[in-house]
Coordinates of C-alpha atoms in Angstrom, one line a residue:
M1 CA 29.5 -2.6 -9.2
R2 CA 29.0 1.1 -10.0
Y3 CA 29.1 4.1 -7.6
G4 CA 29.5 1.7 -4.8
I5 CA 26.3 -0.2 -5.7
C6 CA 26.0 -3.8 -6.9
T7 CA 24.5 -4.4 -10.4
L8 CA 22.9 -7.4 -11.9
E9 CA 26.3 -8.5 -13.2
D10 CA 27.4 -9.2 -9.7
F11 CA 24.9 -12.0 -9.0
E12 CA 23.8 -15.4 -10.4
V13 CA 20.0 -15.4 -10.3
R14 CA 19.1 -18.7 -12.0
G15 CA 16.8 -20.7 -9.7
R16 CA 16.8 -17.9 -7.1
T17 CA 13.9 -15.9 -5.8
V18 CA 14.4 -12.2 -6.5
L19 CA 12.3 -9.5 -4.9
C20 CA 12.3 -6.7 -7.4
R21 CA 11.0 -3.3 -6.3
V22 CA 9.8 -1.3 -9.4
D23 CA 7.9 2.0 -9.8
M24 CA 4.9 1.5 -12.0
N25 CA 2.9 4.3 -10.5
Q26 CA 0.7 5.8 -13.2
P27 CA -2.6 7.7 -13.5
V28 CA -5.6 5.4 -13.3
D29 CA -9.0 5.3 -14.9
R30 CA -11.0 3.6 -12.3
S31 CA -14.1 3.3 -14.5
T32 CA -12.3 1.0 -17.0
D33 CA -9.7 -0.5 -14.6
T34 CA -7.0 0.7 -17.0
L35 CA -3.9 3.0 -16.8
K36 CA -3.8 6.3 -18.6
S37 CA 0.0 6.0 -19.2
V38 CA 2.4 3.0 -19.4
H39 CA 5.6 4.9 -19.5
R40 CA 7.0 3.7 -16.2
I41 CA 6.0 0.1 -16.8
A42 CA 7.7 0.1 -20.2
A43 CA 10.8 1.6 -18.5
C44 CA 11.2 -1.2 -15.9
A45 CA 10.2 -4.0 -18.3
P46 CA 13.8 -4.7 -19.5
T47 CA 15.0 -5.5 -16.0
V48 CA 12.0 -7.8 -15.4
R49 CA 12.6 -9.5 -18.7
E50 CA 16.3 -10.0 -18.0
L51 CA 15.7 -11.5 -14.6
S52 CA 13.1 -13.9 -16.0
D53 CA 15.2 -14.8 -19.0
K54 CA 18.1 -15.7 -16.7
G55 CA 15.8 -18.1 -14.8
A56 CA 15.0 -16.1 -11.7
K57 CA 11.7 -16.4 -9.8
V58 CA 10.7 -12.7 -10.1
V59 CA 8.5 -11.2 -7.4
L60 CA 7.6 -7.7 -8.2
L61 CA 6.7 -5.1 -5.5
A62 CA 5.2 -1.8 -6.6
H63 CA 3.1 1.1 -5.3
Q64 CA 0.2 2.8 -7.0
G65 CA -0.9 6.3 -5.9
S66 CA -0.5 8.1 -2.6
D67 CA -2.3 7.7 0.7
I68 CA -2.2 11.5 1.1
E69 CA -4.5 12.5 -1.7
Y70 CA -5.9 9.1 -2.8
K71 CA -6.6 10.2 -6.4
N72 CA -4.7 7.4 -8.0
F73 CA -4.7 5.0 -4.9
Y74 CA -5.5 1.7 -6.5
C75 CA -4.6 -2.0 -6.9
T76 CA -1.8 -3.1 -9.3
R77 CA -4.1 -5.5 -11.3
P78 CA -4.0 -3.4 -14.5
H79 CA -0.2 -3.1 -14.2
A80 CA 0.2 -6.8 -14.5
K81 CA -1.9 -6.9 -17.7
V82 CA 0.2 -4.1 -19.3
L83 CA 3.5 -5.7 -18.2
A84 CA 2.4 -9.1 -19.6
E85 CA 1.6 -7.5 -23.0
L86 CA 4.9 -5.6 -23.1
L87 CA 6.9 -8.8 -22.2
G88 CA 4.9 -11.2 -24.2
R89 CA 4.7 -13.6 -21.3
E90 CA 2.5 -14.3 -18.3
V91 CA 2.6 -12.0 -15.3
R92 CA 0.6 -13.4 -12.5
W93 CA -1.1 -10.9 -10.2
I94 CA -2.2 -11.7 -6.6
E95 CA -4.4 -9.6 -4.3
D96 CA -2.0 -9.7 -1.4
V97 CA 1.3 -8.2 -0.4
C98 CA 2.9 -10.2 2.4
G99 CA 0.1 -12.3 3.8
P100 CA -0.2 -16.1 3.7
T101 CA -1.6 -16.1 0.1
A102 CA 1.3 -14.1 -1.2
R103 CA 3.9 -16.2 0.7
Q104 CA 2.4 -19.4 -0.6
A105 CA 2.3 -18.1 -4.2
I106 CA 6.0 -17.1 -3.9
G107 CA 6.9 -20.5 -2.5
D108 CA 5.2 -22.3 -5.5
M109 CA 7.0 -20.3 -8.2
K110 CA 9.1 -21.9 -10.9
D111 CA 12.2 -20.6 -12.5
G112 CA 11.5 -17.7 -14.9
E113 CA 8.0 -17.0 -13.6
I114 CA 6.9 -13.5 -12.8
L115 CA 4.5 -12.6 -9.9
L116 CA 3.3 -9.0 -9.2
L117 CA 2.0 -8.4 -5.7
D118 CA -0.7 -5.9 -4.9
N119 CA -0.1 -2.2 -4.1
V120 CA 2.5 -2.2 -1.2
R121 CA 1.0 1.0 0.1
F122 CA -2.0 -1.0 1.2
C123 CA 0.4 -1.9 4.1
S124 CA 0.4 1.0 6.6
E125 CA 4.1 0.9 7.1
E126 CA 4.6 1.7 3.3
Q127 CA 2.3 4.7 3.4
T128 CA 3.7 8.2 3.0
L129 CA 2.1 9.4 6.2
F130 CA 3.7 6.6 8.1
E131 CA 7.1 7.6 6.6
M132 CA 6.6 11.3 7.4
N133 CA 5.5 10.8 11.0
L134 CA 7.6 7.9 12.3
H135 CA 11.0 8.4 10.5
L136 CA 12.0 4.8 10.9
T137 CA 15.7 4.1 10.5
H138 CA 16.7 1.6 7.8
E139 CA 17.4 -1.0 10.5
Q140 CA 13.9 -0.4 12.0
Q141 CA 12.4 -0.8 8.5
A142 CA 13.9 -4.3 8.3
L143 CA 11.7 -5.2 11.2
T144 CA 8.4 -4.2 9.6
Q145 CA 6.0 -6.9 8.5
V146 CA 6.5 -6.5 4.7
V147 CA 10.3 -7.1 5.1
A148 CA 10.1 -9.6 7.9
K149 CA 7.5 -11.7 6.0
L150 CA 9.0 -11.6 2.5
A151 CA 12.8 -11.4 3.0
P152 CA 13.1 -15.0 4.3
L153 CA 11.6 -16.3 1.0
A154 CA 14.1 -14.5 -1.2
D155 CA 17.8 -14.8 -2.2
L156 CA 18.3 -11.3 -3.7
Y157 CA 16.7 -7.9 -3.6
V158 CA 16.8 -5.7 -6.7
C159 CA 15.7 -2.1 -6.7
D160 CA 14.7 -0.7 -10.1
A161 CA 12.6 2.2 -8.7
F162 CA 14.8 5.3 -9.2
A163 CA 11.6 7.4 -9.5
A164 CA 10.9 6.5 -5.8
A165 CA 14.5 6.6 -4.6
H166 CA 13.8 9.7 -2.5
R167 CA 11.3 7.8 -0.5
D168 CA 12.3 6.2 2.8
Q169 CA 10.0 3.2 3.0
P170 CA 10.5 -0.5 3.9
T171 CA 10.2 -2.0 0.4
L172 CA 12.7 0.6 -0.8
C173 CA 15.2 0.7 2.1
G174 CA 14.5 -2.2 4.4
F175 CA 15.4 -5.3 2.4
E176 CA 18.9 -4.0 1.8
Q177 CA 19.5 -4.5 5.5
V178 CA 19.0 -8.3 5.4
L179 CA 19.5 -9.4 1.8
P180 CA 22.2 -9.1 -0.9
S181 CA 21.0 -6.2 -3.1
A182 CA 21.5 -4.7 -6.5
M183 CA 20.1 -1.9 -8.7
G184 CA 18.1 -2.9 -11.8
R185 CA 18.9 -1.7 -15.3
L186 CA 16.6 1.3 -15.2
F187 CA 17.9 2.5 -11.8
E188 CA 21.5 1.9 -13.0
R189 CA 21.0 3.9 -16.2
E190 CA 19.1 6.8 -14.6
Y191 CA 21.4 7.1 -11.6
C192 CA 24.6 6.9 -13.7
V193 CA 23.5 9.3 -16.4
V194 CA 22.4 12.0 -14.0
S195 CA 25.5 11.4 -11.8
G196 CA 27.8 11.9 -14.8
L197 CA 26.0 15.0 -15.9
M198 CA 26.1 16.6 -12.5
E199 CA 29.7 15.8 -12.0
Q200 CA 30.7 17.7 -15.2
P201 CA 27.8 19.4 -16.9
E202 CA 28.8 21.2 -20.0
H203 CA 28.4 24.9 -19.6
P204 CA 26.5 27.1 -20.0
C205 CA 24.0 25.0 -18.1
A206 CA 20.4 26.0 -17.6
F207 CA 17.7 24.7 -15.2
V208 CA 14.0 25.2 -16.0
L209 CA 11.9 24.9 -12.9
G210 CA 8.1 24.7 -12.8
G211 CA 5.6 22.2 -11.5
A212 CA 4.0 21.8 -8.1
K213 CA 6.8 20.4 -5.9
I214 CA 7.8 23.7 -4.5
S215 CA 9.9 22.8 -1.5
D216 CA 12.1 20.4 -3.6
A217 CA 12.4 23.0 -6.4
F218 CA 13.6 25.7 -4.1
M219 CA 16.0 23.3 -2.4
M220 CA 17.5 22.3 -5.7
M221 CA 17.7 25.8 -7.0
E222 CA 19.9 26.9 -4.0
T223 CA 22.1 23.8 -4.4
V224 CA 22.8 24.1 -8.1
L225 CA 23.4 27.8 -7.9
K226 CA 25.7 27.6 -4.9
S227 CA 27.7 24.7 -6.4
G228 CA 28.0 26.5 -9.8
A229 CA 26.3 23.7 -11.6
A230 CA 23.7 26.1 -12.9
D231 CA 24.6 29.2 -14.9
L232 CA 20.9 30.1 -15.3
V233 CA 17.6 29.2 -13.7
L234 CA 14.4 29.9 -15.7
T235 CA 11.3 29.9 -13.6
G236 CA 7.6 29.4 -14.2
G237 CA 4.4 28.1 -12.6
L238 CA 4.2 28.6 -8.9
V239 CA 8.0 28.8 -8.6
G240 CA 8.1 31.9 -10.7
E241 CA 5.0 33.4 -9.1
I242 CA 6.5 32.9 -5.6
L243 CA 9.7 34.6 -6.6
L244 CA 7.9 37.5 -8.3
A245 CA 5.9 38.0 -5.0
A246 CA 9.2 37.8 -3.0
K247 CA 10.6 40.6 -5.2
G248 CA 7.5 42.7 -4.4
E249 CA 5.7 42.4 -7.7
Q250 CA 2.0 42.3 -8.0
I251 CA 1.0 38.8 -9.1
G252 CA -2.8 39.1 -8.6
D253 CA -4.9 38.4 -5.6
G254 CA -6.1 35.2 -7.1
T255 CA -2.6 33.9 -7.7
R256 CA -1.5 35.0 -4.2
A257 CA -4.6 33.3 -2.6
F258 CA -3.8 30.1 -4.4
I259 CA -0.2 30.1 -3.1
E260 CA -1.4 30.7 0.4
Q261 CA -4.1 28.0 0.2
S262 CA -1.6 25.5 -1.1
G263 CA 0.5 26.0 2.0
Y264 CA 3.4 27.7 0.1
G265 CA 3.1 31.3 1.5
D266 CA 6.2 30.9 3.7
F267 CA 8.3 30.4 0.6
I268 CA 7.7 34.0 -0.4
G269 CA 9.8 35.2 2.5
K270 CA 12.3 32.4 2.3
S271 CA 13.0 33.0 -1.3
R272 CA 14.1 36.6 -0.9
S273 CA 17.5 35.5 0.2
L274 CA 17.8 33.5 -3.0
L275 CA 17.1 36.6 -5.0
D276 CA 19.6 38.6 -3.0
R277 CA 22.4 36.1 -3.5
Y278 CA 21.7 34.8 -7.0
G279 CA 19.4 37.3 -8.6
D280 CA 21.7 37.7 -11.6
K281 CA 21.2 34.0 -12.5
I282 CA 17.5 33.6 -11.7
V283 CA 15.2 34.6 -14.5
L284 CA 11.6 35.6 -13.6
P285 CA 8.6 35.7 -15.9
A286 CA 8.2 39.1 -17.7
D287 CA 4.5 38.5 -18.1
L288 CA 1.8 36.1 -16.9
A289 CA -1.4 34.7 -18.4
Q290 CA -4.8 34.0 -16.9
V291 CA -8.0 32.5 -18.4
V292 CA -11.3 34.4 -18.2
E293 CA -14.4 32.7 -19.5
G294 CA -12.3 30.4 -21.7
R295 CA -10.2 33.2 -23.2
R296 CA -6.5 33.7 -22.5
E297 CA -5.5 37.1 -21.2
E298 CA -1.9 38.3 -20.7
A299 CA -0.4 41.1 -18.6
R300 CA 3.2 42.3 -18.2
I301 CA 4.8 42.3 -14.7
G302 CA 4.2 45.8 -13.3
S303 CA 0.8 46.0 -14.9
I304 CA -0.9 42.9 -13.4
P305 CA -4.5 43.7 -12.3
R306 CA -5.3 43.0 -8.6
D307 CA -8.0 40.4 -9.6
F308 CA -5.5 38.4 -11.8
N309 CA -5.2 34.6 -11.4
A310 CA -2.2 33.3 -13.2
V311 CA -2.2 29.9 -14.9
D312 CA 0.7 30.3 -17.2
I313 CA 3.7 32.4 -18.1
G314 CA 3.0 34.9 -20.9
S315 CA 4.0 34.6 -24.5
E316 CA 6.9 37.2 -24.1
T317 CA 8.4 35.1 -21.4
A318 CA 8.0 31.9 -23.3
L319 CA 9.7 33.2 -26.4
S320 CA 12.5 34.8 -24.3
Y321 CA 13.1 31.5 -22.5
A322 CA 13.2 29.6 -25.8
E323 CA 15.8 32.1 -27.1
R324 CA 18.0 31.5 -24.1
L325 CA 17.7 27.7 -24.2
M326 CA 18.9 27.7 -27.8
K327 CA 22.2 29.2 -26.6
V328 CA 23.2 26.8 -23.7
K329 CA 24.9 23.4 -23.8
T330 CA 23.0 21.5 -21.0
V331 CA 19.4 21.9 -19.9
F332 CA 17.7 20.3 -16.9
A333 CA 13.9 20.7 -17.0
N334 CA 11.5 19.7 -14.3
G335 CA 7.8 20.5 -14.3
P336 CA 5.4 22.4 -16.6
L337 CA 5.3 26.2 -16.7
G338 CA 1.6 26.4 -16.4
V339 CA -1.7 24.4 -16.5
F340 CA -0.7 22.6 -19.7
E341 CA -3.7 20.3 -19.7
A342 CA -5.9 23.1 -21.0
E343 CA -5.5 24.7 -24.4
A344 CA -5.8 28.3 -23.1
S345 CA -3.1 27.8 -20.5
E346 CA -0.6 25.5 -22.3
Y347 CA 1.3 28.0 -24.4
G348 CA 4.3 28.4 -22.1
T349 CA 4.8 24.6 -21.5
K350 CA 4.2 23.9 -25.2
V351 CA 6.9 26.4 -26.3
L352 CA 9.3 25.0 -23.6
F353 CA 9.0 21.4 -24.8
E354 CA 9.2 22.3 -28.5
T355 CA 12.3 24.2 -27.7
L356 CA 13.8 21.3 -25.8
A357 CA 13.3 19.2 -28.9
R358 CA 15.2 21.8 -31.1
T359 CA 18.0 23.1 -28.9
P360 CA 21.5 21.7 -29.7
A361 CA 22.0 21.4 -25.9
Y362 CA 22.0 18.1 -24.1
T363 CA 18.5 17.9 -22.5
V364 CA 17.4 16.1 -19.4
V365 CA 13.7 16.1 -18.4
G366 CA 12.3 14.6 -15.2
G367 CA 8.9 14.1 -13.5
G368 CA 5.6 12.5 -14.4
D369 CA 4.0 15.8 -15.6
S370 CA 7.1 16.5 -17.7
V371 CA 6.9 13.1 -19.3
T372 CA 3.2 13.6 -20.0
A373 CA 3.9 17.0 -21.5
A374 CA 6.7 15.6 -23.7
K375 CA 4.3 13.0 -25.0
K376 CA 1.5 15.5 -25.5
Y377 CA 3.7 17.6 -27.8
G378 CA 5.2 14.7 -29.6
V379 CA 8.8 15.4 -28.6
T380 CA 9.6 12.3 -26.4
G381 CA 12.1 10.9 -28.9
K382 CA 13.9 14.3 -29.3
I383 CA 14.7 14.7 -25.6
D384 CA 18.2 13.3 -24.9
Y385 CA 17.2 11.8 -21.5
M386 CA 13.8 11.3 -20.0
C387 CA 14.1 10.5 -16.3
T388 CA 11.1 8.6 -14.8
G389 CA 11.5 10.4 -11.5
G390 CA 10.5 13.9 -10.6
G391 CA 10.9 14.0 -6.9
A392 CA 13.9 11.7 -7.0
L393 CA 15.6 13.7 -9.7
I394 CA 15.1 17.0 -7.8
R395 CA 16.4 15.5 -4.5
F396 CA 19.4 14.0 -6.3
L397 CA 20.2 17.4 -7.8
T398 CA 20.1 19.0 -4.4
G399 CA 23.2 17.0 -3.6
E400 CA 21.4 15.0 -1.0
E401 CA 22.2 11.2 -0.8
L402 CA 19.0 9.5 -1.7
P403 CA 17.7 7.0 0.9
V404 CA 17.6 4.2 -1.5
V405 CA 21.1 4.9 -2.7
K406 CA 22.3 4.9 0.9
A407 CA 20.6 1.5 1.5
L408 CA 22.0 -0.1 -1.6
R409 CA 25.5 1.0 -0.7
H410 CA 25.0 -0.5 2.7
A411 CA 24.0 -3.8 1.2
A412 CA 27.0 -3.8 -1.1
S413 CA 29.2 -3.6 1.9
A414 CA 27.3 -5.9 4.2
F415 CA 26.6 -8.6 1.6
P416 CA 29.4 -8.3 -1.0
P417 CA 29.0 -10.5 -4.1
Q418 CA 30.7 -13.9 -3.7

């Protein structure tokens, strides 16, 4: 047991049916029925292999995409193929989650076999909109169909989905109410590494915040500054642009319009208090970049044209951030600093990740886009710790107890290992 949560060492799994919740959520190419990345599948593979090797009947539950924007909403069929290739053994896939077909397949399993169920978010109770609107307690989640139908077939629940630990959904928090539960190897490693770093980060400690999860980024910024965990916060992307607007700087009508259209306009006013209290530790971009007819154009803060539409930090800012990051001892980075997918707007993110690979500081990077960027710039092996979770990492760093952590701790108390 670690941090009040049971681990795989606490249970004998041979001959037992184990429901294992993983996070295999990856970008999908629908035209070829393939995945554009296998990073998260590779990360959870060791837990699946260990359970199978120990003779467990391994039933995998996973989600793919979000019901909010549907871009990557898809079945888990290609995930089974990738996992089978990584493990070098059969991974059966079934087009059902908790219906009669799934339950029959689970009942027919033999020791060591692996079965991946279909996308759990095909069940309405697992959807993000359901979570956001109903706010079920963990006890109520135990009464939902997916838990009520599957839990009686299982002996143990294992959660290896740290990347989804900030979600409050039945397959993540409901099974712990009715089954002995443990964290898998990936969850254990990520939770313990980040916990240890946050308890005693080596100073000076810098946070680099970009990306698109604005509410989480601002929540985390306030927490780490208030607690003293952060000595410096370097900002880019929408985070930096919102703070510049809060300071009264011109960021361009196009930039401002995008912030408003994205629903983040309120953060301009809210972030003024952050600047008032921690302005000496928050570093804002000194220049920004836009792309006009495929050509990159940069302008310094104070000289931004009204028709400007920022897509990246400027080169002066990127080099200044790089210089600062070479002088600290710990760096947490979450999210790109611009639209790194395009060559004309990738400079800030490229410099950031190349610097993270060179700095003598201990580096922690989190989030799907950050993982993609690290891979794009060939620095994955040079980052000290790559966390599979973006939202989970941010929520954890706010000091908030993650819903899944709370549920796992409950299970450790309610169903102690024998």
